[in-house]
Short mmCIF file of C-alpha atoms in Angstrom, two decimals:
data_model
loop_
_atom_site.label_atom_id
_atom_site.label_comp_id
_atom_site.label_asym_id
_atom_site.label_seq_id
_atom_site.Cartn_x
_atom_site.Cartn_y
_atom_site.Cartn_z
CA MET G 1 -8.09 140.34 96.35
CA PRO G 2 -10.41 138.85 94.25
CA VAL G 3 -11.63 135.33 95.11
CA LEU G 4 -12.01 132.62 92.61
CA ALA G 5 -14.55 130.78 93.44
CA PRO G 6 -14.45 127.15 92.39
CA PRO G 7 -16.22 126.07 89.16
CA ALA G 8 -19.42 124.85 89.43
CA ASP G 9 -20.18 121.50 88.92
CA ARG G 10 -21.73 121.27 85.19
CA SER G 11 -23.56 118.28 84.08
CA GLN G 12 -22.79 116.91 81.10
CA ASP G 13 -26.00 117.85 79.67
CA ALA G 14 -25.40 121.52 80.20
CA ARG G 15 -22.02 121.75 78.08
CA ILE G 16 -22.77 123.78 74.74
CA GLY G 17 -19.39 122.29 73.19
CA ALA G 18 -19.36 118.89 71.08
CA PRO G 19 -17.53 116.33 72.85
CA ALA G 20 -15.49 115.22 70.28
CA TRP G 21 -14.21 119.03 70.05
CA ARG G 22 -13.68 119.26 73.50
CA GLU G 23 -11.72 115.59 73.27
CA GLU G 24 -9.94 117.15 70.52
CA VAL G 25 -8.48 120.04 72.73
CA GLN G 26 -7.60 117.94 75.74
CA ALA G 27 -5.37 115.59 73.81
CA MET G 28 -3.44 118.57 72.36
CA ALA G 29 -2.99 119.89 75.60
CA ARG G 30 -2.14 116.39 76.89
CA THR G 31 0.43 116.09 73.66
CA ALA G 32 1.98 119.22 74.46
CA HIS G 33 2.51 118.44 78.14
CA ILE G 34 4.11 115.24 77.23
CA LEU G 35 6.74 116.71 74.48
CA THR G 36 7.04 119.36 77.01
CA ASP G 37 7.98 116.80 80.10
CA ARG G 38 10.23 115.00 77.26
CA CYS G 39 11.62 118.08 75.51
CA GLY G 40 13.15 119.25 79.06
CA GLN G 41 13.99 115.94 80.27
CA GLU G 42 16.40 115.66 77.16
CA ALA G 43 17.82 119.01 77.24
CA VAL G 44 19.01 118.45 81.48
CA THR G 45 20.17 115.06 79.82
CA LEU G 46 22.21 116.22 77.18
CA TRP G 47 23.74 118.55 80.39
CA GLN G 48 24.54 115.71 83.01
CA PRO G 49 25.47 112.30 82.83
CA LYS G 50 22.40 109.38 82.35
CA ASP G 51 22.96 108.50 86.17
CA THR G 52 22.21 111.82 87.52
CA VAL G 53 18.50 111.71 86.25
CA LEU G 54 16.14 111.65 89.25
CA ASP G 55 13.98 108.86 90.01
CA PRO G 56 10.41 109.75 88.54
CA ASN G 57 8.94 107.36 91.13
CA LEU G 58 10.12 109.48 93.92
CA ALA G 59 9.11 113.36 95.11
CA HIS G 60 11.31 115.75 93.48
CA HIS G 61 12.20 117.23 96.73
CA LEU G 62 13.44 113.61 98.13
CA GLY G 63 14.96 112.99 94.69
CA ARG G 64 16.99 116.11 94.95
CA ALA G 65 17.84 115.71 98.15
CA ALA G 66 18.74 111.71 97.79
CA TYR G 67 20.78 113.33 94.93
CA ILE G 68 23.03 115.89 96.60
CA GLN G 69 23.68 113.58 99.55
CA PRO G 70 26.53 111.96 98.26
CA TRP G 71 28.51 115.27 97.66
CA ARG G 72 28.21 116.71 101.19
CA PHE G 73 31.12 116.70 103.24
CA ARG G 74 31.64 113.92 105.69
CA VAL G 75 31.80 113.96 109.16
CA GLU G 76 35.31 111.64 110.64
CA MET G 77 36.45 111.02 114.55
CA LEU G 78 39.78 112.34 115.08
CA LYS G 79 41.95 110.39 117.72
CA GLY G 80 41.49 112.96 120.09
CA GLY G 81 37.27 112.88 120.61
CA GLY G 82 37.19 115.61 118.01
CA THR G 83 35.32 115.91 114.12
CA GLU G 84 36.29 116.66 111.24
CA GLU G 85 34.34 117.21 107.96
CA LYS G 86 36.38 116.41 104.73
CA PRO G 87 35.19 116.25 101.29
CA PRO G 88 33.96 112.84 99.81
CA PRO G 89 37.18 111.80 97.14
CA GLY G 90 37.15 111.99 93.57
CA GLU G 91 37.14 114.51 91.11
CA GLY G 92 34.49 117.53 91.49
CA VAL G 93 34.68 121.36 92.24
CA THR G 94 34.50 121.31 96.22
CA LEU G 95 32.41 124.39 97.91
CA TRP G 96 34.27 125.20 100.99
CA LYS G 97 31.68 127.25 102.16
CA GLY G 98 28.52 125.53 100.90
CA LYS G 99 30.15 122.47 102.33
CA VAL G 100 29.41 120.46 99.24
CA LYS G 101 31.76 118.80 96.68
CA LEU G 102 30.06 119.05 93.25
CA PRO G 103 30.87 115.95 90.77
CA ALA G 104 32.71 116.85 87.42
CA TRP G 105 29.63 117.16 84.90
CA TYR G 106 30.77 115.75 80.92
CA ALA G 107 28.31 117.96 78.01
CA ARG G 108 27.26 116.01 75.38
CA LEU G 109 27.14 118.85 72.85
CA PRO G 110 29.84 121.26 72.02
CA LEU G 111 29.74 124.36 73.85
CA PRO G 112 29.82 128.03 72.84
CA LEU G 113 33.51 127.67 73.33
CA HIS G 114 34.43 124.42 72.02
CA ARG G 115 36.64 126.04 69.10
CA GLN G 116 38.83 127.94 72.08
CA ALA G 117 38.65 124.51 74.16
CA CYS G 118 40.22 122.73 71.18
CA ALA G 119 42.33 125.37 70.62
CA LEU G 120 43.72 125.72 74.09
CA GLN G 121 43.66 121.36 73.87
CA THR G 122 45.98 121.30 70.82
CA ALA G 123 48.28 124.02 72.46
CA GLU G 124 48.37 121.79 75.69
CA MET G 125 49.27 118.45 73.57
CA VAL G 126 52.02 120.58 72.03
CA HIS G 127 53.39 121.68 75.09
CA SER G 128 53.48 118.07 76.38
CA HIS G 129 55.12 117.06 73.76
CA ALA G 130 57.69 119.85 73.62
CA ARG G 131 57.89 118.70 77.05
CA GLY G 132 58.85 115.09 76.70
CA ALA G 133 60.72 116.05 73.78
CA ARG G 134 62.61 118.15 76.22
CA LEU G 135 63.16 115.92 78.76
CA THR G 136 63.85 112.98 76.64
CA ALA G 137 66.89 115.35 75.08
CA ALA G 138 67.86 115.86 78.71
CA ARG G 139 67.83 112.26 79.78
CA LEU G 140 69.51 111.33 76.26
CA GLY G 141 72.18 113.98 77.44
CA ARG G 142 72.83 112.58 80.40
CA ALA G 143 73.09 109.40 79.06
CA GLN G 144 75.37 110.28 76.98
CA GLN G 145 77.63 112.19 79.15
CA GLN G 146 77.28 108.63 81.51
CA ILE G 147 78.41 106.54 78.86
CA ASN G 148 81.08 109.32 77.46
CA GLY G 149 82.51 108.91 81.51
CA ARG G 150 82.56 104.81 81.19
CA VAL G 151 84.00 105.55 77.99
CA ARG G 152 87.24 106.80 79.15
CA GLN G 153 87.37 104.99 82.65
CA LEU G 154 87.64 102.16 79.97
CA LEU G 155 90.51 103.84 77.74
CA ARG G 156 91.89 104.60 81.34
CA GLN G 157 91.83 101.30 82.80
CA ARG G 158 92.58 99.70 78.94
CA GLU G 159 95.68 102.25 79.58
CA VAL G 160 96.99 100.80 82.81
CA THR G 161 96.19 97.02 81.64
CA ASP G 162 98.14 97.36 78.82
CA HIS G 163 101.22 98.83 80.81
CA ARG G 164 100.84 95.91 82.78
CA LEU G 165 100.67 93.47 79.30
CA SER G 166 104.16 95.34 78.24
CA GLU G 167 105.58 94.64 81.88
CA VAL G 168 104.52 91.09 81.50
CA ARG G 169 105.85 91.12 77.71
CA LYS G 170 109.15 92.35 78.98
CA GLY G 171 109.11 89.56 81.96
CA LEU G 172 108.97 87.17 79.42
CA LEU G 173 112.36 89.06 77.24
CA ILE G 174 113.86 89.08 80.43
CA ASN G 175 113.32 85.54 80.82
CA GLN G 176 114.33 84.72 77.39
CA GLN G 177 117.68 86.92 78.15
CA SER G 178 118.39 85.35 81.28
CA VAL G 179 118.11 81.98 79.62
CA LYS G 180 120.91 82.98 76.54
CA LEU G 181 123.24 84.50 78.67
CA ARG G 182 122.99 81.76 80.92
CA GLY G 183 124.02 79.65 78.07
CA TYR G 184 127.42 81.52 78.11
CA ARG G 185 128.54 79.42 80.86
CA PRO G 186 130.81 76.24 80.65
CA LYS G 187 129.95 72.65 79.64
CA SER G 188 130.72 71.74 82.93
CA GLU G 189 128.35 74.58 84.73
CA LYS G 190 125.52 73.39 82.22
CA VAL G 191 124.10 70.46 84.32
CA PRO G 192 120.24 71.20 84.68
CA ASP G 193 120.01 72.94 88.03
CA LYS G 194 116.95 74.15 90.54
CA ALA G 195 117.28 77.74 88.66
CA ASP G 196 116.52 76.25 85.09
CA SER G 197 113.56 74.71 86.73
CA MET G 198 112.35 77.98 88.03
CA LEU G 199 113.13 80.12 85.16
CA THR G 200 111.33 77.66 82.90
CA TRP G 201 108.47 77.84 85.88
CA GLU G 202 108.46 81.81 85.51
CA LYS G 203 108.18 81.57 81.72
CA GLU G 204 104.60 79.40 81.47
CA GLU G 205 103.42 81.46 84.43
CA LEU G 206 104.14 84.53 82.24
CA LYS G 207 102.57 83.07 79.07
CA SER G 208 99.38 82.15 81.40
CA MET G 209 99.41 85.89 82.80
CA LYS G 210 100.09 87.67 78.91
CA ARG G 211 96.90 85.17 77.87
CA LYS G 212 94.65 86.80 80.91
CA MET G 213 95.71 89.86 79.99
CA GLU G 214 95.53 89.81 76.47
CA ARG G 215 91.95 88.47 77.29
CA ASP G 216 90.99 91.22 79.55
CA MET G 217 92.29 93.61 76.41
CA GLU G 218 89.92 91.93 73.64
CA LYS G 219 87.20 91.66 76.07
CA SER G 220 87.19 95.56 76.82
CA GLU G 221 87.92 96.52 73.00
CA VAL G 222 84.86 94.56 72.36
CA LEU G 223 83.04 96.49 75.03
CA LEU G 224 84.34 99.81 73.89
CA LYS G 225 83.08 99.15 70.58
CA THR G 226 79.91 98.97 71.55
CA LEU G 227 79.36 101.61 74.16
CA ALA G 228 80.87 103.91 71.41
CA SER G 229 78.29 102.68 68.76
CA CYS G 230 75.85 103.28 71.89
CA ARG G 231 76.70 106.78 72.45
CA ASP G 232 76.82 107.67 68.53
CA THR G 233 73.03 106.37 68.45
CA LEU G 234 72.55 108.70 71.56
CA ALA G 235 74.40 111.91 70.09
CA PHE G 236 71.97 110.92 66.68
CA CYS G 237 68.71 110.59 68.93
CA PHE G 238 69.85 113.54 71.39
CA LYS G 239 70.40 116.30 67.95
CA GLU G 240 67.03 114.91 66.38
CA ARG G 241 64.94 115.50 70.02
CA LEU G 242 66.87 119.06 70.39
CA GLN G 243 65.31 120.42 66.83
CA ALA G 244 62.07 120.04 69.01
CA VAL G 245 62.93 122.18 71.75
CA ASP G 246 65.28 124.88 70.35
CA LEU G 247 63.14 127.77 71.18
CA MET G 248 63.15 126.59 75.03
CA ASN G 249 65.06 129.11 76.80
CA GLN G 250 65.74 126.32 80.21
CA PRO G 251 68.87 123.95 81.10
CA LEU G 252 68.78 120.47 80.50
CA ASP G 253 69.77 119.64 83.73
CA LYS G 254 67.13 122.20 85.27
CA VAL G 255 64.59 119.66 83.35
CA LEU G 256 65.76 116.86 85.05
CA GLU G 257 65.66 118.32 88.27
CA GLN G 258 62.03 119.45 87.83
CA ALA G 259 61.06 116.16 86.44
CA GLY G 260 62.42 114.07 89.40
CA ARG G 261 65.30 112.80 87.42
CA HIS G 262 69.21 113.10 87.71
CA SER G 263 70.25 110.12 85.71
CA TRP G 264 68.51 108.76 82.82
CA VAL G 265 69.28 105.09 83.90
CA ASN G 266 69.95 105.85 87.32
CA LEU G 267 73.00 104.05 88.15
CA SER G 268 76.33 105.91 88.03
CA ARG G 269 74.99 107.77 91.18
CA ALA G 270 72.77 107.90 93.77
CA PRO G 271 69.42 109.60 93.57
CA THR G 272 69.06 112.99 95.11
CA PRO G 273 67.27 113.16 98.36
CA ARG G 274 65.12 115.92 98.10
CA THR G 275 63.73 114.59 94.58
CA GLN G 276 62.38 110.92 93.83
CA GLY G 277 63.55 109.60 90.21
CA GLN G 278 60.85 107.99 87.98
CA LYS G 279 61.41 104.95 86.02
CA THR G 280 61.91 105.30 82.37
CA PRO G 281 59.14 105.45 80.59
CA PRO G 282 58.53 102.24 78.08
CA PRO G 283 59.24 103.35 74.18
CA ASP G 284 55.79 104.75 72.30
CA PRO G 285 55.55 104.94 68.79
CA VAL G 286 53.77 108.06 68.84
CA GLY G 287 55.56 109.75 71.83
CA THR G 288 58.32 111.67 72.77
CA TYR G 289 60.49 108.41 73.91
CA THR G 290 59.86 106.12 70.58
CA PRO G 291 61.38 102.96 69.93
CA ALA G 292 64.17 104.42 68.06
CA LEU G 293 66.39 105.31 71.28
CA VAL G 294 66.18 102.09 72.46
CA PRO G 295 69.99 100.95 71.45
CA THR G 296 69.08 98.48 68.23
CA LYS G 297 72.86 97.36 67.42
CA THR G 298 73.36 95.52 70.73
CA PRO G 299 71.10 92.98 72.40
CA LEU G 300 71.90 94.68 75.70
CA THR G 301 69.89 97.70 77.00
CA ILE G 302 71.67 100.81 78.33
CA SER G 303 71.52 100.23 82.16
CA ARG G 304 72.85 96.95 81.49
CA LEU G 305 75.55 97.48 78.88
CA LEU G 306 76.88 100.40 82.24
CA VAL G 307 76.73 97.56 84.46
CA GLU G 308 78.79 95.01 82.20
CA SER G 309 81.44 97.93 81.44
CA LYS G 310 81.11 98.52 85.58
CA ASP G 311 81.70 94.82 86.43
CA THR G 312 84.49 94.60 83.55
CA LEU G 313 86.15 97.24 84.86
CA VAL G 314 86.18 96.10 88.12
CA GLU G 315 87.93 92.65 86.78
CA MET G 316 90.16 94.22 84.64
CA ALA G 317 91.16 96.42 87.65
CA LYS G 318 91.77 93.06 89.89
CA ASN G 319 93.35 91.11 87.44
CA GLU G 320 95.86 94.37 86.93
CA ALA G 321 96.91 94.12 90.27
CA ASP G 322 96.57 90.33 91.24
CA VAL G 323 98.82 89.96 87.78
CA GLY G 324 101.53 93.25 89.04
CA LYS G 325 101.75 91.23 92.55
CA GLN G 326 102.40 87.58 90.93
CA HIS G 327 104.60 89.34 88.56
CA LEU G 328 106.58 90.61 90.88
CA GLN G 329 106.76 87.76 93.28
CA ILE G 330 107.84 85.35 90.73
CA SER G 331 110.51 87.89 89.67
CA ASP G 332 111.57 87.52 93.16
CA ARG G 333 111.52 84.17 93.65
CA VAL G 334 113.94 83.35 90.36
CA SER G 335 116.08 86.37 91.34
CA ALA G 336 116.87 84.92 94.69
CA SER G 337 117.37 81.53 93.31
CA LEU G 338 119.56 82.55 90.80
CA ALA G 339 121.16 84.46 93.73
CA GLN G 340 121.50 81.15 95.85
CA LYS G 341 123.15 79.47 92.97
CA ALA G 342 125.63 82.17 92.93
CA ARG G 343 126.41 81.45 96.36
CA GLU G 344 126.61 77.87 96.04
CA THR G 345 129.00 79.06 93.24
CA LEU G 346 130.81 81.33 95.23
CA GLU G 347 131.45 78.48 97.87
CA LEU G 348 132.36 75.76 95.62
CA LYS G 349 134.71 78.32 93.98
CA GLU G 350 136.44 79.18 97.41
CA ARG G 351 136.36 75.33 97.96
CA LEU G 352 138.20 74.67 94.53
CA ASN G 353 140.94 77.86 95.56
CA MET G 354 141.89 76.44 98.73
CA THR G 355 142.17 73.06 96.99
CA LEU G 356 144.28 74.24 94.60
CA GLY G 357 146.39 76.09 97.17
CA LEU G 358 147.62 72.85 98.78
CA MET G 359 147.95 70.89 95.66
CA ARG G 360 150.15 74.13 94.64
CA GLY G 361 152.30 73.44 97.73
CA THR G 362 152.41 69.71 96.85
CA ILE G 363 153.69 69.81 93.97
CA HIS G 364 156.04 72.19 94.43
CA ARG G 365 157.39 70.03 97.47
CA CYS G 366 157.02 67.05 95.43
CA ALA G 367 158.92 68.73 91.88
CA LYS G 368 161.47 69.36 95.06
CA TYR G 369 161.79 65.94 96.39
CA SER G 370 162.05 64.93 92.91
CA GLN G 371 165.02 67.13 92.03
CA GLU G 372 166.90 65.56 95.22
CA MET G 373 165.91 62.20 94.20
CA HIS G 374 167.70 62.94 91.00
CA THR G 375 170.77 65.00 92.64
CA THR G 376 171.12 61.47 95.05
CA CYS G 377 170.97 59.20 92.33
CA GLY G 378 173.92 61.15 90.43
CA LEU G 379 176.25 60.91 93.81
CA ILE G 380 175.28 57.25 93.73
CA LYS G 381 176.53 56.71 90.44
CA GLY G 382 180.13 58.78 91.08
CA PRO G 383 181.84 61.50 88.57
CA LEU G 384 181.17 61.48 85.50
CA TRP G 385 184.77 62.39 83.97
CA LYS G 386 188.27 62.06 85.67
CA GLY G 387 188.40 65.54 86.51
CA HIS G 388 186.09 64.37 89.64
CA LEU G 389 188.82 61.25 90.59
CA GLU G 390 189.93 63.05 93.54
CA THR G 391 186.43 62.70 95.55
CA GLY G 392 187.73 58.55 95.49
CA GLU G 393 184.15 57.20 94.33
CA LYS G 394 184.89 55.15 91.27
CA LEU G 395 185.22 51.64 91.40
CA ASN G 396 188.49 51.27 89.41
CA ARG G 397 190.09 53.05 92.32
CA PRO G 398 193.84 51.07 93.01
CA LEU G 399 192.65 49.69 96.49
CA VAL G 400 189.46 48.49 94.92
CA ARG G 401 191.48 46.96 91.72
CA MET G 402 193.82 44.91 94.04
CA TYR G 403 191.11 43.11 96.77
CA GLN G 404 188.86 42.23 93.60
CA ARG G 405 191.20 40.08 91.72
CA HIS G 406 190.42 36.59 93.92
CA VAL G 407 186.74 35.39 93.80
CA GLY G 408 186.62 35.27 97.81
CA THR G 409 187.32 39.03 98.33
CA GLN G 410 184.68 40.06 96.25
CA LEU G 411 183.78 43.66 97.92
CA PRO G 412 179.91 44.39 98.52
CA GLU G 413 180.23 48.00 97.51
CA ALA G 414 179.27 47.50 93.89
CA ALA G 415 176.43 45.61 94.62
CA ARG G 416 175.11 47.99 96.90
CA LEU G 417 175.71 50.13 94.98
CA ALA G 418 173.52 49.24 91.78
CA GLN G 419 170.56 48.37 94.76
CA GLY G 420 170.66 51.60 95.63
CA THR G 421 170.97 53.54 92.46
CA ASP G 422 167.97 50.98 91.20
CA LYS G 423 165.85 51.71 94.32
CA VAL G 424 166.85 55.17 94.14
CA GLN G 425 165.96 54.94 90.32
CA ARG G 426 162.16 53.54 91.20
CA HIS G 427 161.38 56.27 94.17
CA ILE G 428 162.23 58.87 91.22
CA THR G 429 160.08 57.53 88.79
CA HIS G 430 156.76 57.21 91.27
CA VAL G 431 157.54 60.74 92.16
CA GLU G 432 157.37 61.86 88.54
CA LYS G 433 154.36 59.88 88.26
CA ASN G 434 152.62 61.31 91.16
CA LEU G 435 153.96 64.53 90.06
CA ASP G 436 152.45 64.05 87.00
CA GLU G 437 148.77 63.28 88.37
CA LEU G 438 149.37 66.40 90.46
CA LEU G 439 150.01 68.63 87.61
CA ALA G 440 146.79 67.24 85.75
CA THR G 441 144.55 67.57 88.17
CA HIS G 442 145.98 70.99 88.97
CA LYS G 443 145.32 72.07 85.46
CA SER G 444 142.15 70.33 85.50
CA LEU G 445 141.22 72.27 89.09
CA THR G 446 142.50 75.31 87.44
CA TRP G 447 139.61 74.63 84.59
CA GLY G 448 137.05 73.64 86.78
CA LEU G 449 137.81 77.23 88.99
CA ASN G 450 137.73 79.11 85.81
CA CYS G 451 134.58 77.31 85.10
CA LYS G 452 133.13 78.41 88.73
CA ASN G 453 134.33 81.73 87.74
CA VAL G 454 132.57 82.06 84.65
CA GLY G 455 129.59 80.72 86.05
CA LEU G 456 129.67 83.17 89.08
CA GLU G 457 129.78 86.01 86.76
CA VAL G 458 126.85 84.91 84.17
CA ASP G 459 124.74 84.28 87.25
CA HIS G 460 125.32 87.55 88.84
CA SER G 461 124.77 89.57 85.61
CA VAL G 462 121.68 87.67 84.97
CA VAL G 463 120.85 88.73 88.82
CA ARG G 464 122.11 92.37 87.96
CA LEU G 465 120.40 92.18 84.22
CA ARG G 466 116.99 91.12 85.56
CA LEU G 467 117.01 93.60 88.51
CA ARG G 468 117.59 96.58 86.01
CA GLN G 469 115.24 95.38 83.30
CA ARG G 470 112.48 95.35 85.58
CA HIS G 471 112.72 98.73 86.52
CA PRO G 472 109.66 100.66 85.42
CA ARG G 473 111.08 103.23 83.12
CA VAL G 474 113.13 100.54 81.12
CA CYS G 475 110.65 99.95 78.48
CA TYR G 476 109.43 96.99 76.23
CA GLU G 477 111.71 98.53 73.38
CA GLN G 478 115.25 99.19 75.50
CA ALA G 479 114.84 95.17 77.00
CA GLN G 480 114.44 94.37 73.77
CA ARG G 481 117.76 95.76 72.25
CA LEU G 482 119.89 94.39 74.73
CA VAL G 483 120.24 90.95 73.68
CA LYS G 484 120.39 90.32 69.67
CA HIS G 485 119.56 86.96 68.42
CA TRP G 486 122.70 85.12 69.10
CA ASP G 487 124.31 81.52 69.13
CA PRO G 488 124.75 80.63 72.66
CA SER G 489 127.04 78.03 71.91
CA SER G 490 129.56 80.64 70.52
CA PRO G 491 130.21 84.11 72.01
CA PRO G 492 128.99 87.11 70.81
CA PRO G 493 130.96 89.02 67.63
CA PRO G 494 132.61 92.03 69.08
CA ARG G 495 130.80 95.57 67.98
CA SER G 496 132.54 97.76 65.88
CA LYS G 497 133.32 101.12 67.10
CA SER G 498 130.73 103.13 64.64
CA SER G 499 128.11 100.83 65.94
CA ALA G 500 129.31 100.93 69.63
CA ASP G 501 127.20 103.11 72.15
CA PRO G 502 128.37 106.22 72.89
#
């Protein structure tokens, strides 16, 4: 190979060219070198971030080694004493063979595939929006199903509560009928007692339960209207979101499963253990979950609305069970008090009946004794006409006339007969007076016994009425047709044959 000899040192005087010409060429070379370095540096800077530029104060190989050092794998110690190489954290491309993780570089100028990249980005945005719309539609559909389920539960509970309210109203009607039927009792049996107090207490308690059930019905009606309005809003938004996903052939339930959500509000059911539910995204005016999806007709969100409806259902069910139990207990207590009053009336009736029997025997004996006293008085007075002279009881018989002529021979027969007749007459008057009193008392007891019979029949009828009317198969209209508006002081008018029941 030829060997280049170092240029010989030439003195300034040996140069032929002019110095100005030489300096001009050197200046042009320096300018070209500076321009080359600057353009190369700017070209490199356009393809990598600013902080990746090498330090000009370091050598090229040292600066490159320092620059690449953060990209290399890191060696970590394990608990067992071994080592493990792991790539550094962050974004980038991992080269497992070279054990280097290159960071992501961001170009500052459009690349040659800029148009294709923009088209792909636009398609990705469109697909992302479509997927978000599909997920939102699936969530709205699931929320609509939950609202429909809660509406059905509320309607069923309203039916149960309305049935219980009709039972309470029927109880009030039975109470009114009981009071009216007890108005059939005679005046002597209308003395206020504990049975009347129990009927009044039952009326107040039933009115209180009726107001309570009516408040529950009003509250459930307002909540039902709110749920229906929310359901209509969800249905409109659901149909609107479905317009963006008509061409996507995938079930909405599968979309929720892929998104890790089996419920929009995650309240009505427990989350699936295989997937972890995500929170409802915040409203975004330019996203798929717009503020229009948030129910604006009510101050409550759907989750709070479902929680409130669940609490209302629990409260209504509890009130219905409590009212049913309390109503049954009150009805049993009132029926027991009326039955006890009927038993007491029966005892008094039996006592009056025994008293009437004893008095009837006394009246017969007194009447017989009075008749015997009248016969005795007639026998004492003697015969009434001459055909009875053979009895020898006349004071004008010959023996009495013979010895009655003188004063000293006055016979005591006439005086004693007069005294005996007067005494017998007084006894007869006293017996007749006692007999009149016995007859008047007997009449009064008979009237009292009849009143007791009527009161006993009325109380028994009221108890039977209450037991028959509170049967679940007897509705409110049937109980209402039983007793019409009538005056308790007068008996009800007789029914005609045409209006009589078959």
